[in-house]
mmCIF file of N, CA and C in Angstrom:
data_model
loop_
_atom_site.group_PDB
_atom_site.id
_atom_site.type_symbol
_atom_site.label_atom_id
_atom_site.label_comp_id
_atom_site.label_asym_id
_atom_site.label_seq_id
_atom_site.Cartn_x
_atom_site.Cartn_y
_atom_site.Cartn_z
ATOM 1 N N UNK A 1 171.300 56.356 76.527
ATOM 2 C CA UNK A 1 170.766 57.594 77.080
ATOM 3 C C UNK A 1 170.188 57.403 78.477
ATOM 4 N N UNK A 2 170.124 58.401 79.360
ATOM 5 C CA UNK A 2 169.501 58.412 80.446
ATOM 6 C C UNK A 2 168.210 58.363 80.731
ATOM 7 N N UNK A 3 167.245 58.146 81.654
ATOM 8 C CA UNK A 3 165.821 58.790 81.766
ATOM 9 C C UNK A 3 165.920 59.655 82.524
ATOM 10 N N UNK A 4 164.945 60.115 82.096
ATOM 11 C CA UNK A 4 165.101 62.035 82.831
ATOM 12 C C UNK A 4 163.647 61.979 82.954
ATOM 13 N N UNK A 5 162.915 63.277 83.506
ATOM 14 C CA UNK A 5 161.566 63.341 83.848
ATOM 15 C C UNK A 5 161.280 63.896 82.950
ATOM 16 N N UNK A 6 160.012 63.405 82.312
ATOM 17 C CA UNK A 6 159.506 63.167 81.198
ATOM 18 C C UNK A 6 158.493 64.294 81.152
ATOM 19 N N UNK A 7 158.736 64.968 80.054
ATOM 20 C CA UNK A 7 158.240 66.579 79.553
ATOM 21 C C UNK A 7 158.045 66.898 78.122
ATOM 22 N N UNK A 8 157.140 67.846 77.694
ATOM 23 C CA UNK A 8 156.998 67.603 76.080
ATOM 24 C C UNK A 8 158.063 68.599 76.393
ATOM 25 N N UNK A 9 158.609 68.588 74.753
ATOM 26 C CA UNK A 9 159.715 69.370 74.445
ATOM 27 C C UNK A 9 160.134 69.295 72.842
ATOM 28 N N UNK A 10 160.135 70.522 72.582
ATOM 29 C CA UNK A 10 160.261 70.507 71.104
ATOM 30 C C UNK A 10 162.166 70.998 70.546
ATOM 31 N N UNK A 11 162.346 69.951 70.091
ATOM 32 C CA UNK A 11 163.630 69.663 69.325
ATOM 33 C C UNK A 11 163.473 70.586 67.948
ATOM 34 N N UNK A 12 164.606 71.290 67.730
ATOM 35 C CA UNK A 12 165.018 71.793 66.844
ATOM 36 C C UNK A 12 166.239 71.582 65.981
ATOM 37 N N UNK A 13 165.742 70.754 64.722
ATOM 38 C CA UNK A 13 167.291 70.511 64.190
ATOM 39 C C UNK A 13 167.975 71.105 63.474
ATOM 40 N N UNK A 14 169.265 71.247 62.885
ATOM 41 C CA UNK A 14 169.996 71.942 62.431
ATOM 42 C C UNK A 14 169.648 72.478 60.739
ATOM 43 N N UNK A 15 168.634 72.024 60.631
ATOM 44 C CA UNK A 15 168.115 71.799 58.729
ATOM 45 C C UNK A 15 167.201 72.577 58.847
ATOM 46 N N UNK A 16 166.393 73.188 60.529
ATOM 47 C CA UNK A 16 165.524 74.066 61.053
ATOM 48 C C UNK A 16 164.390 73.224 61.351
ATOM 49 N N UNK A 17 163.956 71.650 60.737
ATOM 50 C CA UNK A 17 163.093 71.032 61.098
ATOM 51 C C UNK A 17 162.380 71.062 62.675
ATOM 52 N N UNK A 18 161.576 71.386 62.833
ATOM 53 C CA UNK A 18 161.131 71.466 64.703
ATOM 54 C C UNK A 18 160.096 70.000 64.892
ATOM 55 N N UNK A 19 160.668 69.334 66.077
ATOM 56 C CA UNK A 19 159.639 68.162 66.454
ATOM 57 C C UNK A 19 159.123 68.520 67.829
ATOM 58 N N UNK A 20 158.149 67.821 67.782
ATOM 59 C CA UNK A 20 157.482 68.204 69.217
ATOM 60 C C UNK A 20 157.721 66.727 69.790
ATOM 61 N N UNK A 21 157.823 66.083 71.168
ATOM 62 C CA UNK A 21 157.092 64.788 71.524
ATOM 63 C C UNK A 21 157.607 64.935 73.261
ATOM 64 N N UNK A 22 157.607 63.761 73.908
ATOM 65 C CA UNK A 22 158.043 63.843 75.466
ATOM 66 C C UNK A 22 159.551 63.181 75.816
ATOM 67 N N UNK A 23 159.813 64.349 75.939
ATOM 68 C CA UNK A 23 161.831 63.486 76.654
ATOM 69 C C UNK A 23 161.827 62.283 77.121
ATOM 70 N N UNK A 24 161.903 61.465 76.651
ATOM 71 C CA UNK A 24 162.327 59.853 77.756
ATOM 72 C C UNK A 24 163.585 60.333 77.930
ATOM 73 N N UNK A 25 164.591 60.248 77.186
ATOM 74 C CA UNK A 25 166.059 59.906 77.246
ATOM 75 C C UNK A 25 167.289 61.161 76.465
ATOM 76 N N UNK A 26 167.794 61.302 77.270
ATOM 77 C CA UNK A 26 168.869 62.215 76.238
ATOM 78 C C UNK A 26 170.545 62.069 77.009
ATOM 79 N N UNK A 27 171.541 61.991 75.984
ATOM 80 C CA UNK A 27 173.047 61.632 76.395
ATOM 81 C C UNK A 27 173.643 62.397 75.744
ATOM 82 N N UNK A 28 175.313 62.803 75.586
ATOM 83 C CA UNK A 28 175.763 63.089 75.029
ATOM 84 C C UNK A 28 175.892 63.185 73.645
ATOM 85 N N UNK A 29 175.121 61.707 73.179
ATOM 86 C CA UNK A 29 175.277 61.476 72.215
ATOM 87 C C UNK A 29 173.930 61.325 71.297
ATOM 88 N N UNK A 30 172.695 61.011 72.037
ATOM 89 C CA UNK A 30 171.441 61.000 71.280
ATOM 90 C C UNK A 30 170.438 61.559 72.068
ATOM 91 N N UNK A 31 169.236 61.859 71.735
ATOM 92 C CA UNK A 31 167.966 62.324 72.780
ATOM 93 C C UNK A 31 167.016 61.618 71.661
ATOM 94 N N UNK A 32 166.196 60.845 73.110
ATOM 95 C CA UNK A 32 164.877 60.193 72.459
ATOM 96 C C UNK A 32 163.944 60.844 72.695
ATOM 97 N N UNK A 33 163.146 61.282 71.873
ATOM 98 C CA UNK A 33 161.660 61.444 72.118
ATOM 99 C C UNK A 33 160.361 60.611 71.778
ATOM 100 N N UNK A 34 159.414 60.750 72.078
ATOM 101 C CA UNK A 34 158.303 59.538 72.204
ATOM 102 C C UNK A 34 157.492 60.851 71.142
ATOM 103 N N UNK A 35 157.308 60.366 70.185
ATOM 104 C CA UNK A 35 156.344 61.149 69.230
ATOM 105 C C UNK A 35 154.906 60.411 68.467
ATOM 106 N N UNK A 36 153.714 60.689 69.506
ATOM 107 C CA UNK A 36 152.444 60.069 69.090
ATOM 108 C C UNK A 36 152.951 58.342 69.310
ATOM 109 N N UNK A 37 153.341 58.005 70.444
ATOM 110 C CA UNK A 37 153.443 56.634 71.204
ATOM 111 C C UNK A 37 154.600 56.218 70.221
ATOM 112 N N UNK A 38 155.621 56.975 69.553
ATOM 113 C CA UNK A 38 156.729 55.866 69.094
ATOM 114 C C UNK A 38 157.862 56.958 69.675
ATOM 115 N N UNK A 39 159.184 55.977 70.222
ATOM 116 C CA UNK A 39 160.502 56.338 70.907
ATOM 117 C C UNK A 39 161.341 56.744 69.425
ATOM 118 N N UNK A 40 161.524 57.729 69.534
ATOM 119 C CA UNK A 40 162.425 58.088 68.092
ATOM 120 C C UNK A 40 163.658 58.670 68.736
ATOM 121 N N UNK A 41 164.811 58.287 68.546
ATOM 122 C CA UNK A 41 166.182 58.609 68.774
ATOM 123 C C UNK A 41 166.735 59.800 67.659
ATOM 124 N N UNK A 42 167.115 60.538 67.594
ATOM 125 C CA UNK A 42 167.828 61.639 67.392
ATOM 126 C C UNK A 42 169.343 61.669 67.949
ATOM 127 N N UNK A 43 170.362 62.052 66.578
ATOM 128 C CA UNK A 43 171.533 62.320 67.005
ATOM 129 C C UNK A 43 171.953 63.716 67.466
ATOM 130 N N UNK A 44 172.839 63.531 68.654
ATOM 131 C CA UNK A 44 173.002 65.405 69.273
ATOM 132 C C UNK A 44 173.238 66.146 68.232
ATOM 133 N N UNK A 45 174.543 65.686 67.437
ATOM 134 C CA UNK A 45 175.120 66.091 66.387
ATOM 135 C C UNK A 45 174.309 66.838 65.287
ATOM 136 N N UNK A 46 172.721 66.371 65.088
ATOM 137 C CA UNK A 46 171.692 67.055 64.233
ATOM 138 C C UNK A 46 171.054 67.436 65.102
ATOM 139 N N UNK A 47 171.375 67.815 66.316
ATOM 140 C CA UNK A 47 170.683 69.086 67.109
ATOM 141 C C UNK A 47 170.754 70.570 67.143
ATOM 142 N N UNK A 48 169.799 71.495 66.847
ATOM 143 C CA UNK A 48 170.594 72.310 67.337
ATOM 144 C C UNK A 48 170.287 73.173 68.199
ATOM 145 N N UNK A 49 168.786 72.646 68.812
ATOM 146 C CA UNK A 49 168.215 73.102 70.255
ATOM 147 C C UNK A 49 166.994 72.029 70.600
ATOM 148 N N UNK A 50 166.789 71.950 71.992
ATOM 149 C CA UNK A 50 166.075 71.303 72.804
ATOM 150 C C UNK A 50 165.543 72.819 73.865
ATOM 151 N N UNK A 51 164.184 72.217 73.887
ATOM 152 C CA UNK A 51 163.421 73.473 74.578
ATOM 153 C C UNK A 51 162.055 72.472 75.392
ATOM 154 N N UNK A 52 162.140 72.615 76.642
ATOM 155 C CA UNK A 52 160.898 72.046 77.254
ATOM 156 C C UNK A 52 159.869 73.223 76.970
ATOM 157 N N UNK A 53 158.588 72.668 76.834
ATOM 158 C CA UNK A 53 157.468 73.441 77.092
ATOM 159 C C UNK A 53 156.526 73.091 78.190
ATOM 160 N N UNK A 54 156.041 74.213 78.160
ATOM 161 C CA UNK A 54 155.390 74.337 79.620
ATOM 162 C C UNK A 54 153.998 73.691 79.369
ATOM 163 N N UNK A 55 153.989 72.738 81.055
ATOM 164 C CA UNK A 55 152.938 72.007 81.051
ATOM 165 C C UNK A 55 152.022 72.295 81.035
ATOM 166 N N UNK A 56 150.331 71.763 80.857
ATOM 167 C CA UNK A 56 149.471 72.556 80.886
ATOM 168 C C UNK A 56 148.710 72.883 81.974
ATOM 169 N N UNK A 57 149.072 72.772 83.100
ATOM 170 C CA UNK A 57 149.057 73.444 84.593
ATOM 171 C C UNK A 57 149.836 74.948 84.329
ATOM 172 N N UNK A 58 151.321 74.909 83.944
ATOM 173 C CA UNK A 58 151.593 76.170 83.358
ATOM 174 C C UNK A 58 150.832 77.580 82.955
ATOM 175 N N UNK A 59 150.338 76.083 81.484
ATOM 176 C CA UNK A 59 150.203 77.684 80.384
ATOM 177 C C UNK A 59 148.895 77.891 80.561
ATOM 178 N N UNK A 60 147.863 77.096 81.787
ATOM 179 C CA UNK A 60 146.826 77.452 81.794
ATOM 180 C C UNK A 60 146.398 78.292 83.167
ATOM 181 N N UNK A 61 147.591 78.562 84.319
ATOM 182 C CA UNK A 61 148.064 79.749 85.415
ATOM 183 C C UNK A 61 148.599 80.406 84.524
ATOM 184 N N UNK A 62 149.657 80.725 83.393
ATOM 185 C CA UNK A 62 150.079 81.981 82.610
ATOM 186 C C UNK A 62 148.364 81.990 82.123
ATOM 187 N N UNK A 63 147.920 82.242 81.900
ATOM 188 C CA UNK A 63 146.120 82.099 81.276
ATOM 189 C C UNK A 63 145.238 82.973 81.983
ATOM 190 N N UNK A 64 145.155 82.487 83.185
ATOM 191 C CA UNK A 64 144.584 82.555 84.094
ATOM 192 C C UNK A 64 144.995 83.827 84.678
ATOM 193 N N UNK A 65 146.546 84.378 84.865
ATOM 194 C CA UNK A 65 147.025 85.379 85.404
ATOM 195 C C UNK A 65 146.771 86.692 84.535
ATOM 196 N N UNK A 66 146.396 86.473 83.111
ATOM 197 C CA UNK A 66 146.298 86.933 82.264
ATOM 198 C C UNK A 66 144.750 87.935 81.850
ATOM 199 N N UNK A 67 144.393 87.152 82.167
ATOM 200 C CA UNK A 67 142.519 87.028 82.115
ATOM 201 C C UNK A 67 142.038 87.845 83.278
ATOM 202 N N UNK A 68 141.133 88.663 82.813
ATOM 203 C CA UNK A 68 140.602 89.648 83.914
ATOM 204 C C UNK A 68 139.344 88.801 84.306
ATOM 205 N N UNK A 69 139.348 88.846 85.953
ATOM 206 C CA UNK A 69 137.900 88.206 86.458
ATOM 207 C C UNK A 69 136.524 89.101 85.942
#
């Protein structure tokens, strides 16, 4: 697998199971995620979505934009 810039992101597998952890690596063929300091590999094949979530600089300007002074 590749390294890519490293983002939480919650995996969704095909059984509906959802994981949360941070992208190190993802290929054609597997995506690793780092879940609570361990690299766990996942096959694409039991994928059946990958979704970054927004950092918490993000969701704390969506927050902020939100919130009346």
């Amino acid at each position: 697998p590749t390294p890519i810039e490293q983002r939480e992101t919650e995996l969704t597998l095909k059984d509906g199971q959802k994981v949360t952890g941070v992208l190190i690596a993802q290929d054609a063929e597997s995506v690793i995620l780092n879940i609570q300091g361990v690299n766990t590999t996942f096959a694409m094949n039991q994928v059946a979505r990958l979704a970054e979530l927004p950092t918490v600089e993000e969701r704390y300007q969506r927050f902020r934009a939100n919130t009346p002074d």
